PDB file of N, CA and C in Angstrom:
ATOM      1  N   UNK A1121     -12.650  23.415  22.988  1.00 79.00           N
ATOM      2  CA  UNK A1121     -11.985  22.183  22.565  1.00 79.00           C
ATOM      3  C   UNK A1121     -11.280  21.557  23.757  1.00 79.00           C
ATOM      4  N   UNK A1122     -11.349  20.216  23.559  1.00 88.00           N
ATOM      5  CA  UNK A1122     -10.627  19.671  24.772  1.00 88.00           C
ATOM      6  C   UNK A1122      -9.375  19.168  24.431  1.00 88.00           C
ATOM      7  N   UNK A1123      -8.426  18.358  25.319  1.00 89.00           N
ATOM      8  CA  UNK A1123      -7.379  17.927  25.013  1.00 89.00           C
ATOM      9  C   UNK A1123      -7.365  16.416  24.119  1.00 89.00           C
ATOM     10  N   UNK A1124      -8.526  16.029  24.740  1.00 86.00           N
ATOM     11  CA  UNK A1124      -9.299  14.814  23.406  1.00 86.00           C
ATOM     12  C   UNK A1124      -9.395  15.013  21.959  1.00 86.00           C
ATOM     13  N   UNK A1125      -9.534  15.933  21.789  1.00 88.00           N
ATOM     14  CA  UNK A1125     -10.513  16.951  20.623  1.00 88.00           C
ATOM     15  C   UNK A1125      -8.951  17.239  19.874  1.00 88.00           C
ATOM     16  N   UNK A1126      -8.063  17.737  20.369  1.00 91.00           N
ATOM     17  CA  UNK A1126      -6.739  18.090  19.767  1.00 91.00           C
ATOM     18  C   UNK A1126      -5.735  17.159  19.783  1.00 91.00           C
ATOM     19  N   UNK A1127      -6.158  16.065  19.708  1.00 91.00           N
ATOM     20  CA  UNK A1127      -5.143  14.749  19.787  1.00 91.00           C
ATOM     21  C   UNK A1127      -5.851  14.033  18.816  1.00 91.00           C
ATOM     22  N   UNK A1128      -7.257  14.306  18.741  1.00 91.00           N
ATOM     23  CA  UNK A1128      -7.591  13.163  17.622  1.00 91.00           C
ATOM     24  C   UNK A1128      -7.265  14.135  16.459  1.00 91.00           C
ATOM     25  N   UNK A1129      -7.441  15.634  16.078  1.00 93.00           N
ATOM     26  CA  UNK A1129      -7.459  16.047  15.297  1.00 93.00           C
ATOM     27  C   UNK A1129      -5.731  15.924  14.559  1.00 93.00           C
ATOM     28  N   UNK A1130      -4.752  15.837  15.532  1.00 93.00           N
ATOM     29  CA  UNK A1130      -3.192  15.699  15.248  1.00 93.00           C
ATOM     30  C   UNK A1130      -2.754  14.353  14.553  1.00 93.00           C
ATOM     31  N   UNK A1131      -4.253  13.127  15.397  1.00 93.00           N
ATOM     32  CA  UNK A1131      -3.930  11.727  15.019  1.00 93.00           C
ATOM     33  C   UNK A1131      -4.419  11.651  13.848  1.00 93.00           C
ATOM     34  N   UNK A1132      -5.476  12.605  13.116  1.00 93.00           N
ATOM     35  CA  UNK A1132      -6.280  12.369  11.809  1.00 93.00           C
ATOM     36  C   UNK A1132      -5.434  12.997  10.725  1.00 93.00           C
ATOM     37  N   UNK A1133      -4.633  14.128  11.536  1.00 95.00           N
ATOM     38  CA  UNK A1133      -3.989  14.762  10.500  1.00 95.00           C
ATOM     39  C   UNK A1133      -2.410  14.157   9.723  1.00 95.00           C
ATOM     40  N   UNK A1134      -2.220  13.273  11.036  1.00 94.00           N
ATOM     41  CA  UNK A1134      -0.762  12.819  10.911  1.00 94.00           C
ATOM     42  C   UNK A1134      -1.235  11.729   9.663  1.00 94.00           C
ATOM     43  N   UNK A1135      -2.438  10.701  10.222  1.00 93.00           N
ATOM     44  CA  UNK A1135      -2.512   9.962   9.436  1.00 93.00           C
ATOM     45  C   UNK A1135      -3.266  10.126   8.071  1.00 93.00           C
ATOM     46  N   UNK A1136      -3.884  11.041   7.445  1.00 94.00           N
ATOM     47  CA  UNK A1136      -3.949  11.557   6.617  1.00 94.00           C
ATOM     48  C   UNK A1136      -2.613  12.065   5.618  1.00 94.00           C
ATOM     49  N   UNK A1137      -1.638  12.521   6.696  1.00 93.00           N
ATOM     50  CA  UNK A1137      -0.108  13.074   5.662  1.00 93.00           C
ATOM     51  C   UNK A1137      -0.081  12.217   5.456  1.00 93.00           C
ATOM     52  N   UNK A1138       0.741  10.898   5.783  1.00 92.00           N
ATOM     53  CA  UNK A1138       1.598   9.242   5.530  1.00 92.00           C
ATOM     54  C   UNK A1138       0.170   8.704   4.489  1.00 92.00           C
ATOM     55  N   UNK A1139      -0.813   8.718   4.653  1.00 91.00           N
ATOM     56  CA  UNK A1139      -1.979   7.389   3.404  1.00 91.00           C
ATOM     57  C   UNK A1139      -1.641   8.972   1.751  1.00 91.00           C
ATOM     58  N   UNK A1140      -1.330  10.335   2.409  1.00 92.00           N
ATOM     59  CA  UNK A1140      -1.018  11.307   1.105  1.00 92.00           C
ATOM     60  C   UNK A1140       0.095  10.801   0.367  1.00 92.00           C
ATOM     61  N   UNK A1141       1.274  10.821   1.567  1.00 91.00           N
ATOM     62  CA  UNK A1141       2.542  10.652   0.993  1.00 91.00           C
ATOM     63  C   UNK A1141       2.330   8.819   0.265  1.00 91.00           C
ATOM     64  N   UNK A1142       1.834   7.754   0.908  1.00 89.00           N
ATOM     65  CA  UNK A1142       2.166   6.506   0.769  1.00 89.00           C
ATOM     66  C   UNK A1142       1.290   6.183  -0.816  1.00 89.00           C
ATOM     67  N   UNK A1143       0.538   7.159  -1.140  1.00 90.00           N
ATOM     68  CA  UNK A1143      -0.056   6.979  -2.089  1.00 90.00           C
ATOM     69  C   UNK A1143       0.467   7.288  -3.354  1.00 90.00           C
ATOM     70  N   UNK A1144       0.970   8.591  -2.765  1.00 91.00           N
ATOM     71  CA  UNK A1144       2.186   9.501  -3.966  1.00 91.00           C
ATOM     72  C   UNK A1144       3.052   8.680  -4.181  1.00 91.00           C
ATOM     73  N   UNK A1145       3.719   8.081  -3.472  1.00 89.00           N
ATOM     74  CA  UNK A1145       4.936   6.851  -3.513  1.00 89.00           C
ATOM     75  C   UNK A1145       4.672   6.038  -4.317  1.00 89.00           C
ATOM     76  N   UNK A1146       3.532   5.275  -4.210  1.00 88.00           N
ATOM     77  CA  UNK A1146       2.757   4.177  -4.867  1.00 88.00           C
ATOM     78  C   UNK A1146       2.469   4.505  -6.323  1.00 88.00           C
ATOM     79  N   UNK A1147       2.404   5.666  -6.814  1.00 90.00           N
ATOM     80  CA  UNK A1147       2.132   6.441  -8.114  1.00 90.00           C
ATOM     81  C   UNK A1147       3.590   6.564  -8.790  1.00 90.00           C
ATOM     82  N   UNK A1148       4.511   6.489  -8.106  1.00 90.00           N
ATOM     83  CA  UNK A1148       5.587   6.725  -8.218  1.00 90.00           C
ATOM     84  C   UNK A1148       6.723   5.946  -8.737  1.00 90.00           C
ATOM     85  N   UNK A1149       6.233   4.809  -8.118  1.00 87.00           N
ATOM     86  CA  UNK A1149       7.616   3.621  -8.007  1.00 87.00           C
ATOM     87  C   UNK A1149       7.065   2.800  -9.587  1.00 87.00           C
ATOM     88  N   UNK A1150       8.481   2.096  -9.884  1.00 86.00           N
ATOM     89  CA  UNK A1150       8.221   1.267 -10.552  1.00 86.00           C
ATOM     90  C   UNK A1150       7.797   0.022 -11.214  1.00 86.00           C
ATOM     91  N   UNK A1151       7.360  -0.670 -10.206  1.00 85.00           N
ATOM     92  CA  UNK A1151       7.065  -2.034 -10.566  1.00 85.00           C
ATOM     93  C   UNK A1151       6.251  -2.384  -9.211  1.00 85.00           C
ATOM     94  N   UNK A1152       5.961  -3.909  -8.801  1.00 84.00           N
ATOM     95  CA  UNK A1152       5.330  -4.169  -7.764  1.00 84.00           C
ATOM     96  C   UNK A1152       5.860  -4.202  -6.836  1.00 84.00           C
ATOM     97  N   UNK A1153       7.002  -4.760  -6.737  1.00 84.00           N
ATOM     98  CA  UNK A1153       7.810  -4.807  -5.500  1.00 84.00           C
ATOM     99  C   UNK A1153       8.052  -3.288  -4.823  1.00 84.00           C
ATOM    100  N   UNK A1154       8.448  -2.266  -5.288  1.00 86.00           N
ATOM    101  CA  UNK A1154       8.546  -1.041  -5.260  1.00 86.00           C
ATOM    102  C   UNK A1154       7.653  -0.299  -4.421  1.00 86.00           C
ATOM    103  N   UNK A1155       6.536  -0.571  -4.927  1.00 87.00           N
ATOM    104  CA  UNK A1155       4.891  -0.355  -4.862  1.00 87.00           C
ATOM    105  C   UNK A1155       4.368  -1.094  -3.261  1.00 87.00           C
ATOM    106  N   UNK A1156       5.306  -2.066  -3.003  1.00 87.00           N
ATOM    107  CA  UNK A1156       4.623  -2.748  -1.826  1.00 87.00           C
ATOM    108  C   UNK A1156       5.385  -1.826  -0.379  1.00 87.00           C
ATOM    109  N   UNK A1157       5.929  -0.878  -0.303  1.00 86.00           N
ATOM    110  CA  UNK A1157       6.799  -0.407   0.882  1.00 86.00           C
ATOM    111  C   UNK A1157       5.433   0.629   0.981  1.00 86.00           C
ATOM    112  N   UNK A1158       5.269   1.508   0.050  1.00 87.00           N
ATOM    113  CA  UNK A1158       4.103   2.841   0.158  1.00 87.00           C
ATOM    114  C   UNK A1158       2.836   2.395   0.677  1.00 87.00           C
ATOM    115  N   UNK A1159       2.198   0.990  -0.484  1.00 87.00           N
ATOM    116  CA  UNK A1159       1.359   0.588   0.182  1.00 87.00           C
ATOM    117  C   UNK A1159       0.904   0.386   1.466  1.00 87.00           C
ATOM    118  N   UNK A1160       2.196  -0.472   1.984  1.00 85.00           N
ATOM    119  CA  UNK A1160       2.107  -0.963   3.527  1.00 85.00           C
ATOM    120  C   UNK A1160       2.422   0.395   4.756  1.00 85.00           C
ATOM    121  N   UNK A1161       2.598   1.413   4.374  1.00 83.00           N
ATOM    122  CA  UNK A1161       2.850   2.602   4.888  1.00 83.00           C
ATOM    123  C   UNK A1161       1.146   3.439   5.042  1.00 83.00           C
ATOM    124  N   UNK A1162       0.179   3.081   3.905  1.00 86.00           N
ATOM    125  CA  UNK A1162      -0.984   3.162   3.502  1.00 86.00           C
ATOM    126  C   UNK A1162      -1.775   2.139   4.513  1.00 86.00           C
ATOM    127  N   UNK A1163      -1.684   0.834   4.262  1.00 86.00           N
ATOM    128  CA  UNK A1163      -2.621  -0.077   4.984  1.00 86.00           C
ATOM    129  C   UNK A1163      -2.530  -0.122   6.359  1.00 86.00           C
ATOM    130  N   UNK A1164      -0.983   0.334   6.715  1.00 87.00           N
ATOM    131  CA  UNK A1164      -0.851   0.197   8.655  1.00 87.00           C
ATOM    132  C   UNK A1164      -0.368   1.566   8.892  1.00 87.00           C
ATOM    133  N   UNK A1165       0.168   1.882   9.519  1.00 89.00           N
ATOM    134  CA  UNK A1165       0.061   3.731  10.186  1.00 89.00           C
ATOM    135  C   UNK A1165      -0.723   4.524  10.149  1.00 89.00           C
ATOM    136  N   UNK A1166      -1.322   4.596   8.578  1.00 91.00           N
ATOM    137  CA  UNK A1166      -1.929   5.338   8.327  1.00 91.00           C
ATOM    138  C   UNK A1166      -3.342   5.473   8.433  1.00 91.00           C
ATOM    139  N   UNK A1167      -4.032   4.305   8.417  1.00 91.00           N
ATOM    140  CA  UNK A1167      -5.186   3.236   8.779  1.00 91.00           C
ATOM    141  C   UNK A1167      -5.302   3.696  10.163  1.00 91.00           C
ATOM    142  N   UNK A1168      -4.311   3.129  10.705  1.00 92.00           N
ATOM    143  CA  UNK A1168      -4.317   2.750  12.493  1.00 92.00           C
ATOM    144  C   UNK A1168      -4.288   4.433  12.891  1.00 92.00           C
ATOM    145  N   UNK A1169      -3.352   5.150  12.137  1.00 93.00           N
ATOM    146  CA  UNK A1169      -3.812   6.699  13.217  1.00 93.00           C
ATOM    147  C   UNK A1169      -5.116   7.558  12.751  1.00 93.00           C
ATOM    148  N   UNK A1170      -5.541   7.356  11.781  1.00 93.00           N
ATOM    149  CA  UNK A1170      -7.525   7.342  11.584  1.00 93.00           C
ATOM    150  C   UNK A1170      -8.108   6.936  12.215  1.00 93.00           C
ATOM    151  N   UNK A1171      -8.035   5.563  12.692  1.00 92.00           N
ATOM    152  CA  UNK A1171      -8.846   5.193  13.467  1.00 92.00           C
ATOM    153  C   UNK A1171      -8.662   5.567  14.534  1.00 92.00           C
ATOM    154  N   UNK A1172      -7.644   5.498  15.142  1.00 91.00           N
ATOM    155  CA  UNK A1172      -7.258   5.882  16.411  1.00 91.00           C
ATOM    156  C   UNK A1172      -7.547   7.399  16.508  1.00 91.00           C
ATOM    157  N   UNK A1173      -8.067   8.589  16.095  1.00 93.00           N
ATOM    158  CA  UNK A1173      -8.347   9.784  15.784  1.00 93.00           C
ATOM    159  C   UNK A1173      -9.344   9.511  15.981  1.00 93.00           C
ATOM    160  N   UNK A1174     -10.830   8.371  15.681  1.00 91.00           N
ATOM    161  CA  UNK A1174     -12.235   8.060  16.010  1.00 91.00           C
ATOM    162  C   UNK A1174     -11.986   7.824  17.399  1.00 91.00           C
ATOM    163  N   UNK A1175     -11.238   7.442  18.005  1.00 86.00           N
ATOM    164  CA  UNK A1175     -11.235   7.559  19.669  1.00 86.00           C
ATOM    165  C   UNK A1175     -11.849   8.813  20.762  1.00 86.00           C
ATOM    166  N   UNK A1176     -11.532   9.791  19.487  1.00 85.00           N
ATOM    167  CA  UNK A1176     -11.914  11.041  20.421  1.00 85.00           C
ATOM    168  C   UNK A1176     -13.068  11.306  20.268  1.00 85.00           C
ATOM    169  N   UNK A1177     -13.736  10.405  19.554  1.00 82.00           N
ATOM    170  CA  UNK A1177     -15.323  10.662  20.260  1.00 82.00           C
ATOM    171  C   UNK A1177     -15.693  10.599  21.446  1.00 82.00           C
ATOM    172  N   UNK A1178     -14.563   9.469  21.910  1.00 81.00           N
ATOM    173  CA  UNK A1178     -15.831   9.007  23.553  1.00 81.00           C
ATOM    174  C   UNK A1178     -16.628   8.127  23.334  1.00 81.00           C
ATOM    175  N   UNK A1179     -17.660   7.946  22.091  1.00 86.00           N
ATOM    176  CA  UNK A1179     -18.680   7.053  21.964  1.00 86.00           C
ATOM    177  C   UNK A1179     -18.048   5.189  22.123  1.00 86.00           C
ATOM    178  N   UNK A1180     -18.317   4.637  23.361  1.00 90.00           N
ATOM    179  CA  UNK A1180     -17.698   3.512  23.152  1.00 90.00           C
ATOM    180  C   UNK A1180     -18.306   2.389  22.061  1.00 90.00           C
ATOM    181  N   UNK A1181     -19.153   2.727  21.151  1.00 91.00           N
ATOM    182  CA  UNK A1181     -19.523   1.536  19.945  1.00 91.00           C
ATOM    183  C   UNK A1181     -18.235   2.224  19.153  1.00 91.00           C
ATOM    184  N   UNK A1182     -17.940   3.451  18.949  1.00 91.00           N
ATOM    185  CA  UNK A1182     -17.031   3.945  18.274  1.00 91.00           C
ATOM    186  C   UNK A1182     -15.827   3.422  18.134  1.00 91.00           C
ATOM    187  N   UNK A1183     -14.952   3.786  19.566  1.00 92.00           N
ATOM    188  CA  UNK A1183     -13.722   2.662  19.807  1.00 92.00           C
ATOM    189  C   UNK A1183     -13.593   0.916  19.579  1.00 92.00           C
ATOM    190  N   UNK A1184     -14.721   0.685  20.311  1.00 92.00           N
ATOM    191  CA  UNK A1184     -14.627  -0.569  19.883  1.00 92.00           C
ATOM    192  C   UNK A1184     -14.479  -1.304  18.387  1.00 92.00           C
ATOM    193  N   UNK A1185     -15.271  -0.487  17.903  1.00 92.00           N
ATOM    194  CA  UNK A1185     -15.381  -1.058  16.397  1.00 92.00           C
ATOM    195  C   UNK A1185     -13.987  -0.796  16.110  1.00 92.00           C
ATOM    196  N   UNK A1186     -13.210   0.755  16.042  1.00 91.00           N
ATOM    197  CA  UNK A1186     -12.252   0.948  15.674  1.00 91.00           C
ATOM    198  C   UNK A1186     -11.029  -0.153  16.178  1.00 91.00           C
ATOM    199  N   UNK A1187     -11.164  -0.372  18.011  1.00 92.00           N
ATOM    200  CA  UNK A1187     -10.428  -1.447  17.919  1.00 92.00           C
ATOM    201  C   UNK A1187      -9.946  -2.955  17.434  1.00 92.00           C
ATOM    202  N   UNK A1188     -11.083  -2.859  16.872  1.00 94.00           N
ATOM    203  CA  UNK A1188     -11.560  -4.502  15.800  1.00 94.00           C
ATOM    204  C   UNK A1188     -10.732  -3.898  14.932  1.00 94.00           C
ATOM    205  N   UNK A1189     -11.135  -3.073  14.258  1.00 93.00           N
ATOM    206  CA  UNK A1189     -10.423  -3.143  12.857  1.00 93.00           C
ATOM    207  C   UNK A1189      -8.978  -2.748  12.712  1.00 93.00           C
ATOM    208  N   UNK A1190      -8.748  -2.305  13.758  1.00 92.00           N
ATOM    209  CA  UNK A1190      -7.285  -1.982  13.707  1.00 92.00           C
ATOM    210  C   UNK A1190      -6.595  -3.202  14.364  1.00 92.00           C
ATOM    211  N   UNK A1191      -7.109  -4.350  14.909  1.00 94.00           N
ATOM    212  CA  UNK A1191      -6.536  -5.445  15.235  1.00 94.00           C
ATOM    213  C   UNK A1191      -6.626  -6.665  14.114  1.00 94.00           C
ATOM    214  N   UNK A1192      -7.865  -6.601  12.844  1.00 94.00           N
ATOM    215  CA  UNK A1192      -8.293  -7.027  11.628  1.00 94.00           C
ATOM    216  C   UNK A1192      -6.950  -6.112  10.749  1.00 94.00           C
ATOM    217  N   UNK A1193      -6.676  -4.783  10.607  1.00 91.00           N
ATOM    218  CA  UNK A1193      -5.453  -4.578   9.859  1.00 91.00           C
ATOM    219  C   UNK A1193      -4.327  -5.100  10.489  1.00 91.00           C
ATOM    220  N   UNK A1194      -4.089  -4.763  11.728  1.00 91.00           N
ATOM    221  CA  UNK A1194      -2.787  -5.409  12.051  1.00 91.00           C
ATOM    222  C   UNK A1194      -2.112  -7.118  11.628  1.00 91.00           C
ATOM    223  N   UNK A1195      -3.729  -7.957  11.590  1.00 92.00           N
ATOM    224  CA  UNK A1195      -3.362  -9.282  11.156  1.00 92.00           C
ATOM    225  C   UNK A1195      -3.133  -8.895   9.605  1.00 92.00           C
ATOM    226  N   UNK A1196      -4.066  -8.759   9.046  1.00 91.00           N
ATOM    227  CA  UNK A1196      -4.244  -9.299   7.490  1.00 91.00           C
ATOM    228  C   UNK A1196      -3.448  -8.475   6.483  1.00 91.00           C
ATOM    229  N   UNK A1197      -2.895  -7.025   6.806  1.00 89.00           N
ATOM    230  CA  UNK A1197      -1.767  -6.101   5.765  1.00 89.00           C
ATOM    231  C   UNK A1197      -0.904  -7.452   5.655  1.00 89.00           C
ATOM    232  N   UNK A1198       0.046  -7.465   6.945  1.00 88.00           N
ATOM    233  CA  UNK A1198       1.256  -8.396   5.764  1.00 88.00           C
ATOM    234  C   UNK A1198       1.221  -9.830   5.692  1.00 88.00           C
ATOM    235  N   UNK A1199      -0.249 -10.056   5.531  1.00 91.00           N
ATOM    236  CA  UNK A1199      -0.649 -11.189   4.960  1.00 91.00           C
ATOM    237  C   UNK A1199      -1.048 -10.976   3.355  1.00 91.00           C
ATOM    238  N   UNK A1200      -1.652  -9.795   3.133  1.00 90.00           N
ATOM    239  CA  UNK A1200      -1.599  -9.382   1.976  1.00 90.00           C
ATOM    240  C   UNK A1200      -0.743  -9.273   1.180  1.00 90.00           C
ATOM    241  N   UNK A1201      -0.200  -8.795   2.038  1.00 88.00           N
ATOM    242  CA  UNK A1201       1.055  -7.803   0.970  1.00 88.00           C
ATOM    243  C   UNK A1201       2.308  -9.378   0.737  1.00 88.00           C
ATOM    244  N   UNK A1202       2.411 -10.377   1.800  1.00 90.00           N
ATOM    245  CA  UNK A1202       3.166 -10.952   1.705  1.00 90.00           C
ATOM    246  C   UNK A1202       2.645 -11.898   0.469  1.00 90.00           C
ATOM    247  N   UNK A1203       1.087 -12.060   0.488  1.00 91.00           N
ATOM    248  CA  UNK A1203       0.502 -12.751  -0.947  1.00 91.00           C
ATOM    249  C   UNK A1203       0.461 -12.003  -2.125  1.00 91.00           C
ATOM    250  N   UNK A1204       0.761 -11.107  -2.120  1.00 88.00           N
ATOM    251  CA  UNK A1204       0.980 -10.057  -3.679  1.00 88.00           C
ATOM    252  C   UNK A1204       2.263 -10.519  -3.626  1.00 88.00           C
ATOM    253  N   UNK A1205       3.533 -10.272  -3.110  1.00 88.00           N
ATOM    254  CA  UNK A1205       4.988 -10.428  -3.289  1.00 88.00           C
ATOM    255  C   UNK A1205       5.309 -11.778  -4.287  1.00 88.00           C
ATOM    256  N   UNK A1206       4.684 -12.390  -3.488  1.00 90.00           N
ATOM    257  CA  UNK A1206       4.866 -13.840  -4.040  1.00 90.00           C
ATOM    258  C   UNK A1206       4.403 -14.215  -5.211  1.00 90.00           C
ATOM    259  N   UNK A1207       3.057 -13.741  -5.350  1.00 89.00           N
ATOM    260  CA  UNK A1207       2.071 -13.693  -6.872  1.00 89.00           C
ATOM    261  C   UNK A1207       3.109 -12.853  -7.880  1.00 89.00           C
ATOM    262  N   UNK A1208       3.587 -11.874  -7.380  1.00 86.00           N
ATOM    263  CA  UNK A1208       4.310 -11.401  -8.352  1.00 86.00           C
ATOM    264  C   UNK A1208       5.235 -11.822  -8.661  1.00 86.00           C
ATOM    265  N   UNK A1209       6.085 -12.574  -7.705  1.00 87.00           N
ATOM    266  CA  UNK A1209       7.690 -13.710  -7.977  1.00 87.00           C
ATOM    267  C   UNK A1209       7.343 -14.463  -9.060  1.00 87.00           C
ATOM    268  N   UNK A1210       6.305 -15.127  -8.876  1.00 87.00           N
ATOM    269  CA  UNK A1210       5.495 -16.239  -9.510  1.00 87.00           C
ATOM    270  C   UNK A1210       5.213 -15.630 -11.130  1.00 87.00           C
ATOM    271  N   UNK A1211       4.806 -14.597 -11.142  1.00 83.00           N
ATOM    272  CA  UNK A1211       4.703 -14.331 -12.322  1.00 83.00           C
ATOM    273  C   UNK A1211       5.726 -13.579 -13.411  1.00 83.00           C
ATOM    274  N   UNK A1212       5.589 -14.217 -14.742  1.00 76.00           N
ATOM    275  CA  UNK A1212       6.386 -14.264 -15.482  1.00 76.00           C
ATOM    276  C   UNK A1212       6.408 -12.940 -15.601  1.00 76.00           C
ATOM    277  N   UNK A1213       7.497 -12.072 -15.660  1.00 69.00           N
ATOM    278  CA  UNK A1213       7.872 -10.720 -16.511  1.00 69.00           C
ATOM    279  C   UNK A1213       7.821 -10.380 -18.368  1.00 69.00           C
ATOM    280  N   UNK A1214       7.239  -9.438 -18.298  1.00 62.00           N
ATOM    281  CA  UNK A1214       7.412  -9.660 -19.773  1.00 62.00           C
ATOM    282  C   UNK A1214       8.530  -9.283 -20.433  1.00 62.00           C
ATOM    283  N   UNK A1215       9.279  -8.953 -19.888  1.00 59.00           N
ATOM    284  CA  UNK A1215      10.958  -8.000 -20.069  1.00 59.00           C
ATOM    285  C   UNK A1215      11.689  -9.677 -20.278  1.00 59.00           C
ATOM    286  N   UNK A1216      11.198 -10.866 -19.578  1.00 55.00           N
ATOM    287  CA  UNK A1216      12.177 -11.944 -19.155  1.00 55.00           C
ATOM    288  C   UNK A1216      11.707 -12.741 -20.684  1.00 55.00           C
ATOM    289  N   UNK A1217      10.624 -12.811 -21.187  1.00 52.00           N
ATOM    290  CA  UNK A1217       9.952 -13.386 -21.853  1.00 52.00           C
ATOM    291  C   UNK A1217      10.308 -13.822 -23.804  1.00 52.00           C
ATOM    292  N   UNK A1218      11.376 -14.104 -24.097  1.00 51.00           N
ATOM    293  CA  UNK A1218      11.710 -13.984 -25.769  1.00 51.00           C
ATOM    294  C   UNK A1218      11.162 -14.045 -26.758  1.00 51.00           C
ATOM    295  N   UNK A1219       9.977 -13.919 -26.792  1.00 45.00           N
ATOM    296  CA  UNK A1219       9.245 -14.031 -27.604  1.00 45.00           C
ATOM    297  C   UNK A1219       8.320 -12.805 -27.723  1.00 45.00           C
ATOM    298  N   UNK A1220       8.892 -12.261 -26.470  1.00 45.00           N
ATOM    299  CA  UNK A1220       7.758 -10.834 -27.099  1.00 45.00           C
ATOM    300  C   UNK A1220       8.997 -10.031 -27.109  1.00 45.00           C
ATOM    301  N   UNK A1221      10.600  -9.950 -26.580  1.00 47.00           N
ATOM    302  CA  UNK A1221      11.927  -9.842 -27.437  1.00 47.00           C
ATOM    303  C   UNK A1221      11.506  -9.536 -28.562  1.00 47.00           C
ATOM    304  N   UNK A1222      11.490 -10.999 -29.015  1.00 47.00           N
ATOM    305  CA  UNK A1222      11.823 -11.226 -30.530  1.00 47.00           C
ATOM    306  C   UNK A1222      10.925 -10.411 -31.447  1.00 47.00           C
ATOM    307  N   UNK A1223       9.895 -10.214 -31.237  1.00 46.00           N
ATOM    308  CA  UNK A1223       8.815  -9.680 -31.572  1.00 46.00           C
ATOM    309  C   UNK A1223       9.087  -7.813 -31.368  1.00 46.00           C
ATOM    310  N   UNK A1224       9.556  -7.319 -30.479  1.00 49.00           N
ATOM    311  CA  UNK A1224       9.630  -6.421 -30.067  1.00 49.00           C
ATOM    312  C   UNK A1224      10.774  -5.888 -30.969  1.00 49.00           C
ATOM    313  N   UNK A1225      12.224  -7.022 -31.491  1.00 53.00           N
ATOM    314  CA  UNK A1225      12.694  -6.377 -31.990  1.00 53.00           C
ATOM    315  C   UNK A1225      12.416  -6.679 -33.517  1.00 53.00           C
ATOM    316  N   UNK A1226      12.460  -5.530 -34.703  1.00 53.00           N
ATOM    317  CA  UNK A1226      11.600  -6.131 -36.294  1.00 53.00           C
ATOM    318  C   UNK A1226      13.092  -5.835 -36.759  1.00 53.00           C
ATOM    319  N   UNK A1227      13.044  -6.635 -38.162  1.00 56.00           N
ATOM    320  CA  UNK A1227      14.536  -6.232 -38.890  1.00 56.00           C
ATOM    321  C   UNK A1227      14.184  -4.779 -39.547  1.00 56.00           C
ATOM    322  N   UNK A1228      15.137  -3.990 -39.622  1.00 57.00           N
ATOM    323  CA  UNK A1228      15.261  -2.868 -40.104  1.00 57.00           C
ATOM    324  C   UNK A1228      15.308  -2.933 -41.798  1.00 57.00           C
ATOM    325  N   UNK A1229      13.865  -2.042 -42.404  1.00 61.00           N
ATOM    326  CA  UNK A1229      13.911  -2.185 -43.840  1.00 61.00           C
ATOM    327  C   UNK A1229      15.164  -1.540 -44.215  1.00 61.00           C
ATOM    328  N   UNK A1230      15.502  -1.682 -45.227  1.00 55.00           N
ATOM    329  CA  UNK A1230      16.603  -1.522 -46.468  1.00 55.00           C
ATOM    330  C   UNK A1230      15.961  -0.457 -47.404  1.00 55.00           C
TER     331      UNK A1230
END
């Protein structure tokens, strides 16, 4: 094994823990907003030290590609994530909503 060989395997492993943990998180939390910290812990670190772990091939179609896409995640995560936030502001809660209240609460028979 080389010193290549044990750096990608540390970079695959690291980023493998954080997309474990960011997923568990994501299973976890309550609502969307909640949900968007794990995610983005998922789409960038964890992404980027995978790929960056394909480095230790050597094969340069390898890197390269990897460097595309890790410069394609770096733009578009918190473009995403910043268009979910908002979709979700935007949308009505059903907790906020009185009519499914009202509905939710029935008069108590006698």
């Amino acid at each position: 094994m080389t010193v290549l060989d044990i750096v990608g395997a540390v970079l695959l492993a690291v980023g493998l823990l954080l997309a474990t943990i960011g997923l568990y998180g994501m299973l976890r939390m309550p609502d969307i907003f909640h949900q968007l910290h794990p995610a983005g812990l998922v789409t960038g670190p964890a992404v980027i030290l995978v790929l960056l772990a394909s480095a230790a091939t050597g094969s340069a179609e390898i890197i390269t590609s990897a460097a595309l896409v890790i410069l394609f995640v770096l733009i578009t995560s918190p473009l995403s994530t910043h268009a979910i936030a908002q979709a979700a502001r935007r949308r009505p809660s059903p907790r906020d909503d009185e009519s499914v209240a009202r509905t939710a609460r029935r008069p108590r028979e006698s």
